[in-house]
Amino acid sequence: MNRYDPAVHEAASRTEPLAPLAFEEVSRWDMEAEVVVVGLGCAGACAAIEAAESGAEVLVLEAAATGGGTSAMSGGIIYMGGGTPIQLACGFDDSPEQMEAFLAAACGPDVDPQKLHEYCRDSVGHFEWFVDHGVPFEARYHPEHDREPDDDSGLCYSGGEDAWPFDRVAQPAPRGHNPKFPDASGGFLMQRLLEAVSASGARTVVDAGVDRLVASEDGRVSGLRVQVDGEDRMVRARRGVVLTAGGFTFNEDMVRTHCPDVLRVNVPIGTEHDDGRAI
């Protein structure tokens, strides 16, 4: 799916909220788990692995025929810093404080300072988590800026850290961490993460499109409705639902509202399931 197709996406091109179904009115539950993850891109894979390794019974629902999503179509570069082993091996000094100072300036006025602080503080741990779950990185710096390395180098500048005025705000350091794969490594990254999801014991159901949450009168989300094999199935989530299907590239109304410049792109990166439904 390379271009906006009004016939295909007419139903998805909406911006109004989708009200949840009432928990009290659900007469049956077809599937059940402690934690239900919706969407199996990079975020969904990480959430499923963490929940499963924490001891939860996990069910992952993916609308496409396989996991990967837009993450598998991406360049695969992961933004990490603060002094990762790859940065140190390549001769670059960095700290969580320098990383935070740069991102606070680069992200603009609406950044959440607490989330930003925790992201930078834990960034070395994020790197180690990826390595522990089968994602390798080659300790080599690639000097070409702001693109995926054309070899399997593991480190590059990806955010303008050494450009004015950001080089005056914080000490420049490359923080683009590229999995050990040449050019666009998103597919390789997701291959390794999907293997880790499988190894974690999380159960995955594909061709499963979620269209509605289920919530109690007090607002607690307790499940969802999903279409599998053309039939509605009710899924109970005893401890929580994690929505990691936030793409809306193929919801023309949402794109026009939130990032209209994307409408000029001939080949938007995404899948037909990026319709904004989860949002």
Short mmCIF file of C-alpha atoms in Angstrom, two decimals, residues 78-260:
data_model
loop_
_atom_site.label_atom_id
_atom_site.label_comp_id
_atom_site.label_asym_id
_atom_site.label_seq_id
_atom_site.Cartn_x
_atom_site.Cartn_y
_atom_site.Cartn_z
CA ILE A 78 17.67 3.30 17.89
CA TYR A 79 18.42 6.52 19.76
CA MET A 80 20.48 5.65 22.84
CA GLY A 81 23.32 7.36 24.66
CA GLY A 82 24.70 8.35 28.01
CA GLY A 83 27.86 6.29 27.56
CA THR A 84 26.84 3.02 25.90
CA PRO A 85 29.54 0.38 25.31
CA ILE A 86 29.46 1.18 21.58
CA GLN A 87 29.99 4.89 22.19
CA LEU A 88 32.91 4.18 24.50
CA ALA A 89 34.45 1.65 22.13
CA CYS A 90 34.28 4.20 19.31
CA GLY A 91 35.98 6.87 21.43
CA PHE A 92 33.00 9.13 22.22
CA ASP A 93 32.32 10.53 25.67
CA ASP A 94 28.67 10.95 26.59
CA SER A 95 26.58 11.20 29.72
CA PRO A 96 22.87 11.06 30.56
CA GLU A 97 23.07 14.76 31.46
CA GLN A 98 24.49 15.76 28.05
CA MET A 99 21.95 13.58 26.27
CA GLU A 100 19.11 15.14 28.25
CA ALA A 101 20.32 18.68 27.60
CA PHE A 102 20.41 18.06 23.85
CA LEU A 103 17.00 16.41 23.68
CA ALA A 104 15.40 19.08 25.86
CA ALA A 105 16.49 21.64 23.27
CA ALA A 106 15.84 19.54 20.17
CA CYS A 107 12.38 18.26 21.14
CA GLY A 108 10.87 21.71 21.61
CA PRO A 109 8.68 23.19 24.33
CA ASP A 110 6.19 20.32 24.77
CA VAL A 111 8.58 17.62 25.95
CA ASP A 112 7.63 15.83 29.19
CA PRO A 113 10.63 16.57 31.44
CA GLN A 114 10.12 13.55 33.71
CA LYS A 115 9.86 11.10 30.83
CA LEU A 116 12.86 12.69 29.15
CA HIS A 117 14.92 12.44 32.34
CA GLU A 118 14.09 8.75 32.81
CA TYR A 119 14.72 7.97 29.14
CA CYS A 120 18.20 9.46 29.29
CA ARG A 121 19.01 8.14 32.75
CA ASP A 122 18.18 4.56 31.70
CA SER A 123 19.54 4.70 28.14
CA VAL A 124 22.60 2.53 28.77
CA GLY A 125 20.26 -0.02 30.32
CA HIS A 126 18.09 0.14 27.20
CA PHE A 127 21.14 -0.71 25.08
CA GLU A 128 22.01 -3.67 27.29
CA TRP A 129 18.39 -4.86 27.13
CA PHE A 130 18.50 -5.01 23.33
CA VAL A 131 21.80 -6.89 23.37
CA ASP A 132 20.47 -9.34 25.97
CA HIS A 133 17.50 -10.03 23.68
CA GLY A 134 19.52 -10.88 20.61
CA VAL A 135 20.08 -7.54 18.87
CA PRO A 136 23.81 -7.18 18.05
CA PHE A 137 25.71 -3.93 17.44
CA GLU A 138 29.11 -3.63 15.75
CA ALA A 139 31.55 -1.35 17.59
CA ARG A 140 32.27 0.85 14.57
CA TYR A 141 31.49 4.52 13.93
CA HIS A 142 30.06 5.53 10.56
CA PRO A 143 31.03 9.10 9.62
CA GLU A 144 28.20 9.89 7.18
CA HIS A 145 25.57 11.91 9.02
CA ASP A 146 21.83 11.57 9.34
CA ARG A 147 21.24 8.35 7.44
CA GLU A 148 21.50 4.62 8.01
CA PRO A 149 25.08 3.32 7.64
CA ASP A 150 25.66 1.57 4.31
CA ASP A 151 27.58 -1.10 6.19
CA ASP A 152 26.89 -2.76 9.54
CA SER A 153 28.51 -0.01 11.64
CA GLY A 154 26.80 0.34 14.99
CA LEU A 155 27.05 4.08 15.66
CA CYS A 156 26.24 7.26 13.73
CA TYR A 157 25.01 10.82 14.17
CA SER A 158 21.27 10.76 13.63
CA GLY A 159 19.83 13.90 15.20
CA GLY A 160 21.96 16.93 14.39
CA GLU A 161 23.76 16.79 17.73
CA ASP A 162 26.89 18.41 16.27
CA ALA A 163 24.99 21.12 14.36
CA TRP A 164 24.50 24.70 15.51
CA PRO A 165 22.89 25.67 17.85
CA PHE A 166 22.75 22.27 19.54
CA ASP A 167 26.53 21.95 19.67
CA ARG A 168 26.44 24.96 22.01
CA VAL A 169 23.82 23.38 24.28
CA ALA A 170 25.53 20.05 24.93
CA GLN A 171 28.74 18.26 24.05
CA PRO A 172 28.04 16.55 20.69
CA ALA A 173 28.01 12.77 20.63
CA PRO A 174 26.60 10.30 18.09
CA ARG A 175 23.65 8.40 19.59
CA GLY A 176 22.17 6.59 16.59
CA HIS A 177 22.68 2.89 17.36
CA ASN A 178 22.34 0.74 14.26
CA PRO A 179 21.78 -3.02 14.63
CA LYS A 180 24.44 -5.10 12.89
CA PHE A 181 22.94 -4.98 9.41
CA PRO A 182 23.77 -2.81 6.38
CA ASP A 183 21.49 0.02 5.25
CA ALA A 184 17.93 -0.12 6.60
CA SER A 185 18.06 -2.51 9.56
CA GLY A 186 14.44 -2.33 10.72
CA GLY A 187 13.57 -5.73 9.31
CA PHE A 188 16.61 -7.32 10.97
CA LEU A 189 15.80 -5.60 14.28
CA MET A 190 12.23 -6.92 14.23
CA GLN A 191 13.37 -10.41 13.24
CA ARG A 192 15.48 -10.55 16.40
CA LEU A 193 12.76 -9.04 18.61
CA LEU A 194 10.08 -11.40 17.27
CA GLU A 195 12.39 -14.31 18.08
CA ALA A 196 12.69 -12.92 21.61
CA VAL A 197 8.90 -12.60 21.88
CA SER A 198 8.54 -16.26 20.91
CA ALA A 199 11.21 -17.30 23.40
CA SER A 200 9.50 -15.33 26.18
CA GLY A 201 6.44 -17.56 26.11
CA ALA A 202 4.04 -14.81 25.02
CA ARG A 203 1.23 -16.11 22.81
CA THR A 204 0.70 -14.31 19.49
CA VAL A 205 -2.44 -14.25 17.35
CA VAL A 206 -2.11 -12.67 13.89
CA ASP A 207 -4.77 -11.50 11.44
CA ALA A 208 -6.48 -10.19 14.55
CA GLY A 209 -7.80 -6.64 14.19
CA VAL A 210 -8.85 -4.97 17.43
CA ASP A 211 -11.69 -2.49 16.98
CA ARG A 212 -12.95 -1.71 20.48
CA LEU A 213 -11.84 -1.72 24.10
CA VAL A 214 -14.01 -3.09 26.91
CA ALA A 215 -14.24 -1.02 30.08
CA SER A 216 -16.09 -1.22 33.41
CA GLU A 217 -18.32 1.53 34.75
CA ASP A 218 -15.39 2.91 36.76
CA GLY A 219 -13.39 3.30 33.51
CA ARG A 220 -11.04 0.38 34.09
CA VAL A 221 -10.10 -1.30 30.80
CA SER A 222 -10.78 -5.00 31.20
CA GLY A 223 -10.58 -6.38 27.69
CA LEU A 224 -11.28 -5.77 24.02
CA ARG A 225 -13.09 -6.95 20.92
CA VAL A 226 -11.06 -8.40 18.09
CA GLN A 227 -11.93 -9.79 14.68
CA VAL A 228 -10.38 -13.20 13.95
CA ASP A 229 -11.36 -15.24 10.89
CA GLY A 230 -14.13 -12.76 10.16
CA GLU A 231 -15.77 -13.20 13.55
CA ASP A 232 -15.88 -11.00 16.64
CA ARG A 233 -14.02 -12.48 19.61
CA MET A 234 -14.09 -11.07 23.11
CA VAL A 235 -10.75 -11.00 24.92
CA ARG A 236 -10.46 -10.62 28.69
CA ALA A 237 -7.39 -8.83 30.08
CA ARG A 238 -7.18 -9.57 33.79
CA ARG A 239 -4.37 -7.12 34.56
CA GLY A 240 -4.21 -4.70 31.65
CA VAL A 241 -4.20 -3.82 27.95
CA VAL A 242 -1.13 -2.27 26.29
CA LEU A 243 -1.90 -0.36 23.08
CA THR A 244 1.17 -0.25 20.82
CA ALA A 245 -0.60 0.29 17.50
CA GLY A 246 -0.41 4.06 17.31
CA GLY A 247 0.34 4.62 13.63
CA PHE A 248 -2.05 6.76 11.60
CA THR A 249 -0.21 7.21 8.30
CA PHE A 250 -3.20 5.85 6.38
CA ASN A 251 -5.87 7.85 8.18
CA GLU A 252 -6.08 10.85 5.88
CA ASP A 253 -8.17 12.96 8.27
CA MET A 254 -5.71 12.47 11.14
CA VAL A 255 -2.71 13.15 8.91
CA ARG A 256 -4.32 16.33 7.62
CA THR A 257 -5.05 17.44 11.20
CA HIS A 258 -1.76 16.57 12.87
CA CYS A 259 0.97 16.52 10.18
CA PRO A 260 -0.43 17.71 6.83
#
